[in-house]
């Protein structure tokens, strides 16, 4: 079945450590996104990518980095510069056409600081 | 930038009753898409309903329907015959007609009482 796979489900980061969250999709979607969700809050956009080898900053990109070397993969690195990384991270994808379809979401990664 | 506002942080409804969740948005575009997403305790984001702004007819999906008021920039979700499984966070979202970021509201937590 087609879908988006995020791993790991839970991740713990030590002080000063960089960690990478994986996101893979087999939906053949061009666009991929990373959102951050804090408790009781909505989704805030970290980065998004419309095509391979290209990506743009969202509203809260500081302390994060991404790459888009393959159409199906869009990993997110939470760097040590992100001082408050504890949150739920959601990866999503969509078809890029004149008519935006909808966002397909992965099951998320909960990142916590040790 | 587009903004999406959900003014009801939490609501409660009796099982089998009807409830309406509110959403307003701000945009200068004439063509766009609006969405309601459901996030149950599993935290998996699920699309509930989608509305194209150029369509005057309100979208419906089984027990879920919307009241789309384009001039007022209002997009409310009505859930009829509420069921225990409807208990979740509900997020309103906006996307431009051409490829654009998806903007989310802060969410409304819906409680369903047996």
Tab-separated table of C-alpha atoms in Angstrom:
chain	number	residue	atom	x	y	z
A	1	UNK	CA	0.000	0.000	0.000
A	2	UNK	CA	1.161	3.518	-0.725
A	3	UNK	CA	1.939	5.827	2.120
A	4	UNK	CA	4.425	7.786	4.157
A	5	UNK	CA	6.749	6.109	6.620
A	6	UNK	CA	8.358	8.037	9.427
A	7	UNK	CA	11.009	6.589	11.701
A	8	UNK	CA	11.732	6.264	14.468
A	9	UNK	CA	8.455	6.627	16.327
A	10	UNK	CA	10.271	7.903	19.427
A	11	UNK	CA	13.652	9.615	19.540
A	12	UNK	CA	15.733	11.016	22.356
A	13	UNK	CA	18.369	13.682	21.942
A	14	UNK	CA	21.247	14.445	24.230
A	15	UNK	CA	22.536	17.938	24.804
A	16	UNK	CA	24.584	19.186	21.846
A	17	UNK	CA	23.653	16.257	19.643
A	18	UNK	CA	22.277	16.342	16.113
A	19	UNK	CA	19.546	13.841	15.321
A	20	UNK	CA	17.920	12.896	12.028
A	21	UNK	CA	14.278	12.010	11.477
A	22	UNK	CA	13.497	9.828	8.489
A	23	UNK	CA	10.602	10.320	6.076
A	24	UNK	CA	9.991	8.083	3.068
A	25	UNK	CA	7.008	8.090	0.688
A	26	UNK	CA	6.009	5.727	-2.119
A	27	UNK	CA	3.135	7.847	-3.390
A	28	UNK	CA	5.220	9.391	-6.188
A	29	UNK	CA	4.420	12.834	-4.793
A	30	UNK	CA	6.557	15.781	-5.802
A	31	UNK	CA	6.069	17.902	-2.691
A	32	UNK	CA	7.122	16.997	0.832
A	33	UNK	CA	6.833	18.906	4.090
A	34	UNK	CA	7.979	18.847	7.693
A	35	UNK	CA	5.727	20.182	10.439
A	36	UNK	CA	6.313	20.634	14.136
A	37	UNK	CA	3.471	20.202	16.631
A	38	UNK	CA	3.775	21.323	20.233
A	39	UNK	CA	1.278	20.101	22.864
A	40	UNK	CA	-2.149	21.636	22.385
A	41	UNK	CA	-1.023	23.625	19.381
A	42	UNK	CA	-1.390	23.536	15.653
A	43	UNK	CA	1.137	22.543	13.015
A	44	UNK	CA	3.976	24.870	12.145
A	45	UNK	CA	5.904	24.466	8.900
A	46	UNK	CA	9.644	23.843	9.221
A	47	UNK	CA	10.724	23.113	5.629
A	48	UNK	CA	9.119	22.085	2.376
A	49	UNK	CA	10.309	20.814	-0.989
A	50	UNK	CA	8.566	20.877	-4.357
A	51	UNK	CA	11.158	18.972	-6.372
A	52	UNK	CA	14.312	16.960	-5.905
A	53	UNK	CA	17.398	18.954	-4.895
A	54	UNK	CA	15.332	21.984	-3.965
A	55	UNK	CA	13.720	23.031	-0.670
A	56	UNK	CA	12.536	26.182	1.071
A	57	UNK	CA	12.396	27.353	4.648
A	58	UNK	CA	9.065	27.408	6.372
A	59	UNK	CA	8.059	29.563	9.314
A	60	UNK	CA	10.339	27.982	11.942
A	61	UNK	CA	13.418	26.695	10.053
A	62	UNK	CA	16.070	27.898	12.525
A	63	UNK	CA	17.931	24.982	14.088
A	64	UNK	CA	16.780	22.501	11.453
A	65	UNK	CA	18.179	21.266	8.137
A	66	UNK	CA	16.847	19.050	5.356
A	67	UNK	CA	17.924	17.398	2.130
A	68	UNK	CA	16.012	16.140	-0.912
A	69	UNK	CA	18.364	13.938	-2.868
A	70	UNK	CA	15.644	11.490	-3.893
A	71	UNK	CA	11.998	12.085	-4.711
A	72	UNK	CA	10.818	9.605	-2.116
A	73	UNK	CA	12.979	10.776	0.790
A	74	UNK	CA	13.014	13.998	2.833
A	75	UNK	CA	15.018	13.596	6.062
A	76	UNK	CA	14.992	16.271	8.761
A	77	UNK	CA	18.012	16.959	10.964
A	78	UNK	CA	17.444	18.647	14.295
A	79	UNK	CA	20.710	20.363	15.076
A	80	UNK	CA	22.195	21.382	18.407
A	81	UNK	CA	21.250	24.950	17.518
A	82	UNK	CA	17.596	24.068	18.115
A	83	UNK	CA	17.370	24.809	21.832
A	84	UNK	CA	13.841	23.561	22.372
A	85	UNK	CA	13.467	20.491	20.142
A	86	UNK	CA	10.955	18.550	22.217
A	87	UNK	CA	7.895	18.203	19.997
A	88	UNK	CA	5.949	15.895	17.715
A	89	UNK	CA	7.222	16.008	14.140
A	90	UNK	CA	5.003	15.221	11.187
A	91	UNK	CA	6.122	14.590	7.625
A	92	UNK	CA	3.648	15.062	4.804
A	93	UNK	CA	3.489	14.930	1.026
A	94	UNK	CA	1.200	16.182	-1.706
A	95	UNK	CA	0.720	16.212	-5.443
A	96	UNK	CA	1.962	19.429	-7.063
A	97	UNK	CA	-0.539	20.525	-9.649
A	98	UNK	CA	-2.565	23.620	-10.309
A	99	UNK	CA	-5.154	22.189	-7.976
A	100	UNK	CA	-3.699	21.266	-4.636
A	101	UNK	CA	-5.068	17.961	-3.624
A	102	UNK	CA	-4.488	17.269	0.031
A	103	UNK	CA	-1.721	16.511	2.445
A	104	UNK	CA	-0.922	12.896	3.179
A	105	UNK	CA	0.691	12.490	6.591
A	106	UNK	CA	3.066	10.038	8.182
A	107	UNK	CA	2.459	8.736	11.687
A	108	UNK	CA	4.930	11.134	13.273
A	109	UNK	CA	8.058	11.092	15.432
A	110	UNK	CA	8.063	12.211	19.069
A	111	UNK	CA	11.390	13.841	19.878
A	112	UNK	CA	12.387	14.385	23.487
A	113	UNK	CA	15.484	15.794	25.133
A	114	UNK	CA	17.339	13.690	27.699
B	1	UNK	CA	0.823	35.498	4.825
B	2	UNK	CA	-2.385	33.583	5.143
B	3	UNK	CA	-3.688	32.960	8.658
B	4	UNK	CA	-6.183	30.426	9.921
B	5	UNK	CA	-7.999	31.028	13.203
B	6	UNK	CA	-9.906	28.539	15.310
B	7	UNK	CA	-11.408	30.420	18.240
B	8	UNK	CA	-12.719	27.394	20.154
B	9	UNK	CA	-9.866	25.589	21.942
B	10	UNK	CA	-12.219	22.915	23.287
B	11	UNK	CA	-15.809	21.831	22.802
B	12	UNK	CA	-18.078	19.096	24.105
B	13	UNK	CA	-21.049	17.339	22.555
B	14	UNK	CA	-23.408	14.634	23.694
B	15	UNK	CA	-23.346	11.401	21.722
B	16	UNK	CA	-25.849	11.479	18.826
B	17	UNK	CA	-26.090	15.268	18.971
B	18	UNK	CA	-24.782	17.821	16.452
B	19	UNK	CA	-21.814	20.111	16.952
B	20	UNK	CA	-20.279	22.882	14.854
B	21	UNK	CA	-16.616	23.829	14.899
B	22	UNK	CA	-15.642	27.311	13.708
B	23	UNK	CA	-12.794	28.446	11.482
B	24	UNK	CA	-11.966	31.768	9.887
B	25	UNK	CA	-9.114	32.575	7.560
B	26	UNK	CA	-7.453	35.546	5.982
B	27	UNK	CA	-6.365	35.615	2.342
B	28	UNK	CA	-6.174	37.930	-0.630
B	29	UNK	CA	-6.476	35.076	-3.128
B	30	UNK	CA	-9.697	34.292	-4.935
B	31	UNK	CA	-9.043	30.613	-5.551
B	32	UNK	CA	-7.910	28.306	-2.785
B	33	UNK	CA	-8.696	25.130	-0.866
B	34	UNK	CA	-9.897	24.601	2.671
B	35	UNK	CA	-9.627	21.440	4.705
B	36	UNK	CA	-10.638	19.929	8.015
B	37	UNK	CA	-8.246	17.369	9.465
B	38	UNK	CA	-8.904	15.121	12.450
B	39	UNK	CA	-6.163	14.057	14.857
B	40	UNK	CA	-7.282	11.293	17.252
B	41	UNK	CA	-5.210	10.260	20.281
B	42	UNK	CA	-3.037	8.132	17.962
B	43	UNK	CA	-1.912	11.498	16.508
B	44	UNK	CA	-2.375	10.263	12.942
B	45	UNK	CA	-3.714	13.142	10.829
B	46	UNK	CA	-6.822	12.164	8.877
B	47	UNK	CA	-8.518	14.265	6.207
B	48	UNK	CA	-12.169	14.785	7.078
B	49	UNK	CA	-13.402	17.056	4.320
B	50	UNK	CA	-12.129	19.370	1.567
B	51	UNK	CA	-13.713	22.432	-0.065
B	52	UNK	CA	-12.702	24.241	-3.246
B	53	UNK	CA	-13.304	27.975	-2.931
B	54	UNK	CA	-14.646	28.284	-6.492
B	55	UNK	CA	-17.450	25.856	-5.686
B	56	UNK	CA	-20.515	27.432	-4.112
B	57	UNK	CA	-21.914	24.111	-2.985
B	58	UNK	CA	-20.864	23.109	0.506
B	59	UNK	CA	-18.919	19.861	0.735
B	60	UNK	CA	-20.387	16.895	2.598
B	61	UNK	CA	-18.934	13.559	3.639
B	62	UNK	CA	-21.454	11.311	5.383
B	63	UNK	CA	-22.044	12.878	8.839
B	64	UNK	CA	-19.612	15.724	8.172
B	65	UNK	CA	-20.539	18.886	6.313
B	66	UNK	CA	-19.192	22.393	6.021
B	67	UNK	CA	-20.710	25.852	5.920
B	68	UNK	CA	-18.446	27.807	3.584
B	69	UNK	CA	-19.028	31.555	3.578
B	70	UNK	CA	-16.488	32.969	1.124
B	71	UNK	CA	-17.281	36.636	1.652
B	72	UNK	CA	-17.018	36.255	5.410
B	73	UNK	CA	-13.947	33.998	5.062
B	74	UNK	CA	-15.584	31.458	7.302
B	75	UNK	CA	-15.396	27.676	7.071
B	76	UNK	CA	-17.219	25.802	9.825
B	77	UNK	CA	-17.496	22.026	10.243
B	78	UNK	CA	-20.743	20.413	11.319
B	79	UNK	CA	-20.692	16.917	12.750
B	80	UNK	CA	-24.097	15.269	12.898
B	81	UNK	CA	-25.038	12.248	15.028
B	82	UNK	CA	-21.780	12.554	16.973
B	83	UNK	CA	-20.082	9.302	17.871
B	84	UNK	CA	-17.518	8.455	20.537
B	85	UNK	CA	-14.971	7.900	17.774
B	86	UNK	CA	-15.315	11.536	16.726
B	87	UNK	CA	-13.462	12.636	19.852
B	88	UNK	CA	-10.229	14.185	18.600
B	89	UNK	CA	-8.411	17.400	17.791
B	90	UNK	CA	-9.776	19.044	14.674
B	91	UNK	CA	-7.626	21.334	12.557
B	92	UNK	CA	-8.763	23.719	9.891
B	93	UNK	CA	-6.269	24.258	7.047
B	94	UNK	CA	-5.842	26.497	4.000
B	95	UNK	CA	-3.894	26.050	0.779
B	96	UNK	CA	-3.577	28.316	-2.237
B	97	UNK	CA	-4.835	27.222	-5.666
B	98	UNK	CA	-1.396	27.128	-7.189
B	99	UNK	CA	1.218	25.225	-5.276
B	100	UNK	CA	1.501	26.789	-1.874
B	101	UNK	CA	2.152	25.979	1.706
B	102	UNK	CA	-0.625	24.549	3.805
B	103	UNK	CA	-1.528	26.740	6.774
B	104	UNK	CA	-3.128	25.250	9.880
B	105	UNK	CA	-5.217	26.655	12.698
B	106	UNK	CA	-4.415	25.969	16.342
B	107	UNK	CA	-7.032	23.250	16.619
B	108	UNK	CA	-10.235	22.495	18.519
B	109	UNK	CA	-10.372	19.593	20.935
B	110	UNK	CA	-13.724	17.837	20.637
B	111	UNK	CA	-15.001	15.768	23.539
B	112	UNK	CA	-17.927	13.391	22.986
B	113	UNK	CA	-19.941	12.465	26.070
B	114	UNK	CA	-21.754	9.109	26.212
